[in-house]
mmCIF file of C-alpha atoms and ligand atoms in Angstrom:
data_model
loop_
_atom_site.group_PDB
_atom_site.id
_atom_site.type_symbol
_atom_site.label_atom_id
_atom_site.label_comp_id
_atom_site.label_asym_id
_atom_site.label_seq_id
_atom_site.Cartn_x
_atom_site.Cartn_y
_atom_site.Cartn_z
ATOM 1 C CA UNK A 42 -3.973 72.175 81.899
ATOM 2 C CA UNK A 43 -0.790 74.237 82.129
ATOM 3 C CA UNK A 44 1.653 75.263 84.844
ATOM 4 C CA UNK A 45 0.568 78.457 86.579
ATOM 5 C CA UNK A 46 2.508 80.991 88.598
ATOM 6 C CA UNK A 47 0.812 81.944 91.849
ATOM 7 C CA UNK A 48 0.482 85.736 92.171
ATOM 8 C CA UNK A 49 1.647 87.580 95.274
ATOM 9 C CA UNK A 50 -0.811 87.301 98.158
ATOM 10 C CA UNK A 51 -3.236 90.273 97.925
ATOM 11 C CA UNK A 52 -2.910 92.886 100.638
ATOM 12 C CA UNK A 53 -6.552 92.425 101.640
ATOM 13 C CA UNK A 54 -5.622 88.909 102.811
ATOM 14 C CA UNK A 55 -2.582 90.150 104.722
ATOM 15 C CA UNK A 56 -4.818 92.670 106.457
ATOM 16 C CA UNK A 57 -7.873 90.505 107.176
ATOM 17 C CA UNK A 58 -7.103 86.786 106.935
ATOM 18 C CA UNK A 59 -6.504 86.323 110.642
ATOM 19 C CA UNK A 60 -9.609 88.277 111.638
ATOM 20 C CA UNK A 61 -11.840 86.401 109.146
ATOM 21 C CA UNK A 62 -10.446 83.028 110.225
ATOM 22 C CA UNK A 63 -10.910 83.790 113.940
ATOM 23 C CA UNK A 64 -14.590 84.678 113.370
ATOM 24 C CA UNK A 65 -15.119 81.425 111.468
ATOM 25 C CA UNK A 66 -13.289 79.394 114.139
ATOM 26 C CA UNK A 67 -15.490 80.953 116.840
ATOM 27 C CA UNK A 68 -18.644 79.908 114.973
ATOM 28 C CA UNK A 69 -17.274 76.360 114.521
ATOM 29 C CA UNK A 70 -16.685 76.183 118.288
ATOM 30 C CA UNK A 71 -20.100 77.658 119.018
ATOM 31 C CA UNK A 72 -22.061 75.233 116.776
ATOM 32 C CA UNK A 73 -19.773 72.220 117.194
ATOM 33 C CA UNK A 74 -18.678 71.857 113.544
ATOM 34 C CA UNK A 75 -18.348 73.728 110.249
ATOM 35 C CA UNK A 76 -21.355 71.936 108.779
ATOM 36 C CA UNK A 77 -23.533 72.839 111.797
ATOM 37 C CA UNK A 78 -23.163 76.615 111.275
ATOM 38 C CA UNK A 79 -26.532 77.973 110.015
ATOM 39 C CA UNK A 80 -26.248 78.579 106.239
ATOM 40 C CA UNK A 81 -26.827 82.355 106.306
ATOM 41 C CA UNK A 82 -24.305 82.893 109.095
ATOM 42 C CA UNK A 83 -21.802 80.615 107.367
ATOM 43 C CA UNK A 84 -22.178 82.504 104.095
ATOM 44 C CA UNK A 85 -21.492 85.846 105.749
ATOM 45 C CA UNK A 86 -18.456 84.376 107.554
ATOM 46 C CA UNK A 87 -16.815 82.703 104.556
ATOM 47 C CA UNK A 88 -17.837 84.950 101.636
ATOM 48 C CA UNK A 89 -14.709 87.140 102.067
ATOM 49 C CA UNK A 90 -12.659 84.627 100.083
ATOM 50 C CA UNK A 91 -14.600 85.814 97.007
ATOM 51 C CA UNK A 92 -13.570 89.429 97.595
ATOM 52 C CA UNK A 93 -13.066 91.310 94.299
ATOM 53 C CA UNK A 94 -9.355 91.930 94.993
ATOM 54 C CA UNK A 95 -8.748 88.219 95.633
ATOM 55 C CA UNK A 96 -10.654 87.276 92.480
ATOM 56 C CA UNK A 97 -8.707 89.798 90.443
ATOM 57 C CA UNK A 98 -5.312 88.458 91.550
ATOM 58 C CA UNK A 99 -6.374 84.847 90.927
ATOM 59 C CA UNK A 100 -8.031 85.411 87.568
ATOM 60 C CA UNK A 101 -5.093 87.448 86.321
ATOM 61 C CA UNK A 102 -2.718 84.565 86.999
ATOM 62 C CA UNK A 103 -4.641 82.289 84.616
ATOM 63 C CA UNK A 104 -5.551 84.875 81.961
ATOM 64 C CA UNK A 105 -9.200 84.611 83.109
ATOM 65 C CA UNK A 106 -9.218 80.859 82.466
ATOM 66 C CA UNK A 107 -10.172 77.886 84.617
ATOM 67 C CA UNK A 108 -7.017 76.584 86.324
ATOM 68 C CA UNK A 109 -8.019 72.968 85.661
ATOM 69 C CA UNK A 110 -9.585 72.771 82.195
ATOM 70 C CA UNK A 111 -8.405 76.110 80.669
ATOM 71 C CA UNK A 112 -11.871 77.070 79.448
ATOM 72 C CA UNK A 113 -12.823 80.758 79.298
ATOM 73 C CA UNK A 114 -15.845 82.208 81.167
ATOM 74 C CA UNK A 115 -19.062 81.275 79.428
ATOM 75 C CA UNK A 116 -17.863 77.868 78.226
ATOM 76 C CA UNK A 117 -17.826 76.100 81.582
ATOM 77 C CA UNK A 118 -19.990 78.579 83.469
ATOM 78 C CA UNK A 119 -18.478 81.568 85.231
ATOM 79 C CA UNK A 120 -15.018 81.270 86.692
ATOM 80 C CA UNK A 121 -15.261 81.076 90.499
ATOM 81 C CA UNK A 122 -12.845 81.118 93.404
ATOM 82 C CA UNK A 123 -12.336 77.494 94.354
ATOM 83 C CA UNK A 124 -10.764 75.910 97.430
ATOM 84 C CA UNK A 125 -8.220 73.279 96.384
ATOM 85 C CA UNK A 126 -8.808 71.512 99.699
ATOM 86 C CA UNK A 127 -12.576 71.941 100.291
ATOM 87 C CA UNK A 128 -13.411 74.458 103.006
ATOM 88 C CA UNK A 129 -16.107 72.075 104.300
ATOM 89 C CA UNK A 130 -13.350 69.568 105.203
ATOM 90 C CA UNK A 131 -10.508 72.015 105.817
ATOM 91 C CA UNK A 132 -12.181 75.143 107.276
ATOM 92 C CA UNK A 133 -8.769 76.322 108.563
ATOM 93 C CA UNK A 134 -7.768 76.823 104.917
ATOM 94 C CA UNK A 135 -10.809 78.942 103.975
ATOM 95 C CA UNK A 136 -8.711 82.100 103.543
ATOM 96 C CA UNK A 137 -5.351 80.449 102.843
ATOM 97 C CA UNK A 138 -3.932 82.041 99.674
ATOM 98 C CA UNK A 139 -2.190 78.803 98.651
ATOM 99 C CA UNK A 140 -5.531 76.964 98.833
ATOM 100 C CA UNK A 141 -7.386 79.252 96.407
ATOM 101 C CA UNK A 142 -7.540 78.936 92.639
ATOM 102 C CA UNK A 143 -9.886 80.029 89.847
ATOM 103 C CA UNK A 144 -12.098 77.265 88.551
ATOM 104 C CA UNK A 145 -15.051 77.062 86.155
ATOM 105 C CA UNK A 146 -18.411 75.934 87.475
ATOM 106 C CA UNK A 147 -18.141 72.610 85.641
ATOM 107 C CA UNK A 148 -14.768 71.675 87.170
ATOM 108 C CA UNK A 149 -15.834 73.068 90.530
ATOM 109 C CA UNK A 150 -19.050 71.032 90.422
ATOM 110 C CA UNK A 151 -17.244 67.891 89.261
ATOM 111 C CA UNK A 152 -14.602 68.253 91.972
ATOM 112 C CA UNK A 153 -17.211 69.190 94.584
ATOM 113 C CA UNK A 154 -16.068 68.155 98.075
ATOM 114 C CA UNK A 155 -13.465 65.681 96.831
ATOM 115 C CA UNK A 156 -10.865 65.354 99.584
ATOM 116 C CA UNK A 157 -7.619 66.378 97.851
ATOM 117 C CA UNK A 158 -5.817 65.876 101.149
ATOM 118 C CA UNK A 159 -6.648 62.149 101.175
ATOM 119 C CA UNK A 160 -6.706 61.596 97.434
ATOM 120 C CA UNK A 161 -4.531 64.277 95.805
ATOM 121 C CA UNK A 162 -5.013 65.788 92.370
ATOM 122 C CA UNK A 163 -2.760 68.208 90.501
ATOM 123 C CA UNK A 164 -2.646 71.787 91.679
ATOM 124 C CA UNK A 165 -1.281 73.547 88.581
ATOM 125 C CA UNK A 166 0.282 76.257 90.763
ATOM 126 C CA UNK A 167 2.477 73.610 92.403
ATOM 127 C CA UNK A 168 2.948 70.810 89.861
ATOM 128 C CA UNK A 169 3.746 71.129 86.168
ATOM 129 C CA UNK A 170 0.907 69.296 84.389
ATOM 130 C CA UNK A 171 3.035 68.943 81.270
ATOM 131 C CA UNK A 172 5.232 66.448 83.083
ATOM 132 C CA UNK A 173 2.339 64.056 83.791
ATOM 133 C CA UNK A 174 -0.156 64.450 80.917
ATOM 134 C CA UNK A 175 -0.167 63.781 77.194
ATOM 135 C CA UNK A 176 -2.934 63.897 74.595
ATOM 136 C CA UNK A 177 -4.115 61.069 72.382
ATOM 137 C CA UNK A 178 -6.150 62.807 69.676
ATOM 138 C CA UNK A 179 -8.724 64.761 71.745
ATOM 139 C CA UNK A 180 -8.317 62.846 75.018
ATOM 140 C CA UNK A 181 -5.997 63.832 77.833
ATOM 141 C CA UNK A 182 -4.136 60.869 79.361
ATOM 142 C CA UNK A 183 -1.664 60.241 82.188
ATOM 143 C CA UNK A 184 1.972 59.616 81.275
ATOM 144 C CA UNK A 185 3.114 56.178 82.551
ATOM 145 C CA UNK A 186 -0.197 55.697 84.397
ATOM 146 C CA UNK A 187 0.726 58.553 86.724
ATOM 147 C CA UNK A 188 -1.717 58.229 89.625
ATOM 148 C CA UNK A 189 -1.942 61.965 90.322
ATOM 149 C CA UNK A 190 -2.789 62.651 86.675
ATOM 150 C CA UNK A 191 -5.329 59.786 86.544
ATOM 151 C CA UNK A 192 -7.040 61.118 89.626
ATOM 152 C CA UNK A 193 -7.138 64.674 88.223
ATOM 153 C CA UNK A 194 -8.750 63.507 84.977
ATOM 154 C CA UNK A 195 -11.458 61.621 86.888
ATOM 155 C CA UNK A 196 -12.110 64.200 89.612
ATOM 156 C CA UNK A 197 -12.265 67.217 87.258
ATOM 157 C CA UNK A 198 -13.892 65.357 84.350
ATOM 158 C CA UNK A 199 -11.131 66.374 81.928
ATOM 159 C CA UNK A 200 -12.318 63.935 79.263
ATOM 160 C CA UNK A 201 -15.963 64.964 79.368
ATOM 161 C CA UNK A 202 -17.736 65.811 76.106
ATOM 162 C CA UNK A 203 -17.796 69.524 76.981
ATOM 163 C CA UNK A 204 -13.958 69.511 76.793
ATOM 164 C CA UNK A 205 -13.434 66.990 73.990
ATOM 165 C CA UNK A 206 -15.731 68.997 71.689
ATOM 166 C CA UNK A 207 -13.682 72.248 71.754
ATOM 167 C CA UNK A 208 -10.452 70.197 71.508
ATOM 168 C CA UNK A 209 -11.865 68.629 68.324
ATOM 169 C CA UNK A 210 -12.688 72.084 66.915
ATOM 170 C CA UNK A 211 -9.207 73.356 67.745
ATOM 171 C CA UNK A 212 -7.674 70.226 66.225
ATOM 172 C CA UNK A 213 -9.304 71.105 62.886
ATOM 173 C CA UNK A 214 -7.624 74.542 62.991
ATOM 174 C CA UNK A 215 -4.289 73.029 64.048
ATOM 175 C CA UNK A 216 -4.411 70.520 61.161
ATOM 176 C CA UNK A 217 -5.357 73.335 58.756
ATOM 177 C CA UNK A 218 -2.460 75.557 59.840
ATOM 178 C CA UNK A 219 -0.090 72.597 59.849
ATOM 179 C CA UNK A 220 -1.082 71.765 56.242
ATOM 180 C CA UNK A 221 -0.482 75.399 55.246
ATOM 181 C CA UNK A 222 3.024 75.211 56.738
ATOM 182 C CA UNK A 223 3.710 71.932 54.931
ATOM 183 C CA UNK A 224 2.676 73.471 51.590
ATOM 184 C CA UNK A 225 4.779 76.569 52.250
ATOM 185 C CA UNK A 226 7.788 74.347 53.030
ATOM 186 C CA UNK A 227 7.294 72.428 49.773
ATOM 187 C CA UNK A 228 7.117 75.725 47.857
ATOM 188 C CA UNK A 229 10.317 76.846 49.558
ATOM 189 C CA UNK A 230 12.088 73.630 48.576
ATOM 190 C CA UNK A 231 11.212 74.209 44.923
ATOM 191 C CA UNK A 232 12.573 77.779 44.866
ATOM 192 C CA UNK A 233 15.467 78.432 42.485
ATOM 193 C CA UNK A 234 16.453 81.998 43.384
ATOM 194 C CA UNK A 235 17.362 83.701 46.661
ATOM 195 C CA UNK A 236 14.607 86.273 46.176
ATOM 196 C CA UNK A 237 12.024 83.495 45.857
ATOM 197 C CA UNK A 238 13.441 81.796 48.923
ATOM 198 C CA UNK A 239 13.307 85.007 50.911
ATOM 199 C CA UNK A 240 9.645 85.587 49.963
ATOM 200 C CA UNK A 241 8.668 82.004 50.729
ATOM 201 C CA UNK A 242 10.483 81.951 54.061
ATOM 202 C CA UNK A 243 8.535 85.028 55.123
ATOM 203 C CA UNK A 244 5.316 83.167 54.293
ATOM 204 C CA UNK A 245 6.495 80.254 56.398
ATOM 205 C CA UNK A 246 7.213 82.598 59.311
ATOM 206 C CA UNK A 247 3.703 84.062 59.054
ATOM 207 C CA UNK A 248 2.140 80.575 59.074
ATOM 208 C CA UNK A 249 4.203 79.695 62.144
ATOM 209 C CA UNK A 250 3.017 82.840 63.927
ATOM 210 C CA UNK A 251 -0.603 81.953 63.164
ATOM 211 C CA UNK A 252 -0.350 78.447 64.597
ATOM 212 C CA UNK A 253 1.613 79.683 67.642
ATOM 213 C CA UNK A 254 -1.201 82.093 68.510
ATOM 214 C CA UNK A 255 -3.357 79.091 69.424
ATOM 215 C CA UNK A 256 -0.771 77.902 71.942
ATOM 216 C CA UNK A 257 -0.298 81.277 73.634
ATOM 217 C CA UNK A 258 -0.590 80.953 77.409
ATOM 218 C CA UNK A 259 -3.567 83.358 77.474
ATOM 219 C CA UNK A 260 -5.582 81.329 74.940
ATOM 220 C CA UNK A 261 -8.177 78.715 75.838
ATOM 221 C CA UNK A 262 -6.876 75.131 75.932
ATOM 222 C CA UNK A 263 -3.316 76.380 75.290
ATOM 223 C CA UNK A 264 -1.852 73.241 76.936
ATOM 224 C CA UNK A 265 -3.555 71.070 74.327
ATOM 225 C CA UNK A 266 -2.251 73.237 71.469
ATOM 226 C CA UNK A 267 1.249 73.330 72.917
ATOM 227 C CA UNK A 268 1.435 69.523 73.082
ATOM 228 C CA UNK A 269 0.192 69.308 69.477
ATOM 229 C CA UNK A 270 2.948 71.645 68.294
ATOM 230 C CA UNK A 271 5.629 69.622 70.082
ATOM 231 C CA UNK A 272 4.785 66.676 67.823
ATOM 232 C CA UNK A 273 3.895 68.607 64.658
ATOM 233 C CA UNK A 274 6.577 67.787 62.038
ATOM 234 C CA UNK A 275 5.845 70.642 59.571
ATOM 235 C CA UNK A 276 5.839 73.159 62.437
ATOM 236 C CA UNK A 277 9.147 71.919 63.831
ATOM 237 C CA UNK A 278 10.717 71.826 60.358
ATOM 238 C CA UNK A 279 9.504 75.395 59.776
ATOM 239 C CA UNK A 280 10.974 76.553 63.111
ATOM 240 C CA UNK A 281 14.293 75.001 62.134
ATOM 241 C CA UNK A 282 14.229 76.693 58.737
ATOM 242 C CA UNK A 283 13.368 80.065 60.289
ATOM 243 C CA UNK A 284 16.259 79.729 62.703
ATOM 244 C CA UNK A 285 18.618 78.677 59.873
ATOM 245 C CA UNK A 286 17.766 81.699 57.738
ATOM 246 C CA UNK A 287 17.720 83.970 60.813
ATOM 247 C CA UNK A 288 14.250 85.367 60.282
HETATM 248 ZN ZN1 ZN B 805 -12.757 74.063 84.295
#
């Protein structure tokens, strides 16, 4: 999970939010509650939140990834528009831009109608997940037993097998690239001429670029890769060397 920047509210919401909400409110009054609205009528009243322009703005802000688990479409089911506070419990927030985020089917299903108003979890548009999570091998864990982080892990199933498996696969690549950097650094240390050093330092820079690609914001599970790099000694030594030789 990584910090996300909320995009500007789409114009279709500016133009229609009030009208859509009023129609939904009328139905709630007519039938007595949100849950009492007949399913077909409810679907036609609420489906606007999945409008293509709303989806586009949301999905763009995450690089087409799930806001919670950072999977790409296909891994956790399609990415859907999710209500942070469930519309079944907070119908007034059905078309509220700040209540919408893109979520995969797995996270959406796991979260279901969990009441985030009563028992909050992290909204990555509002809270920086990096300040409350760390990784132990392939598991995500709360820093200092942070309650919000603990709750998010449980509610979204962030340590389920479907997420630990790709983390394990990525970890193999990260270890591989890290070993390549370590070897390149050792080669550099044994160089005796400036020309050799210059050639070797270029190789180090290329290895660093390769490993950094995995942690790019647009890549799947980039938060996991980023945290790995923070603690990766060969990578940090290579960054220092690159900065020293001004590559
Ligand atoms: Zn997800």
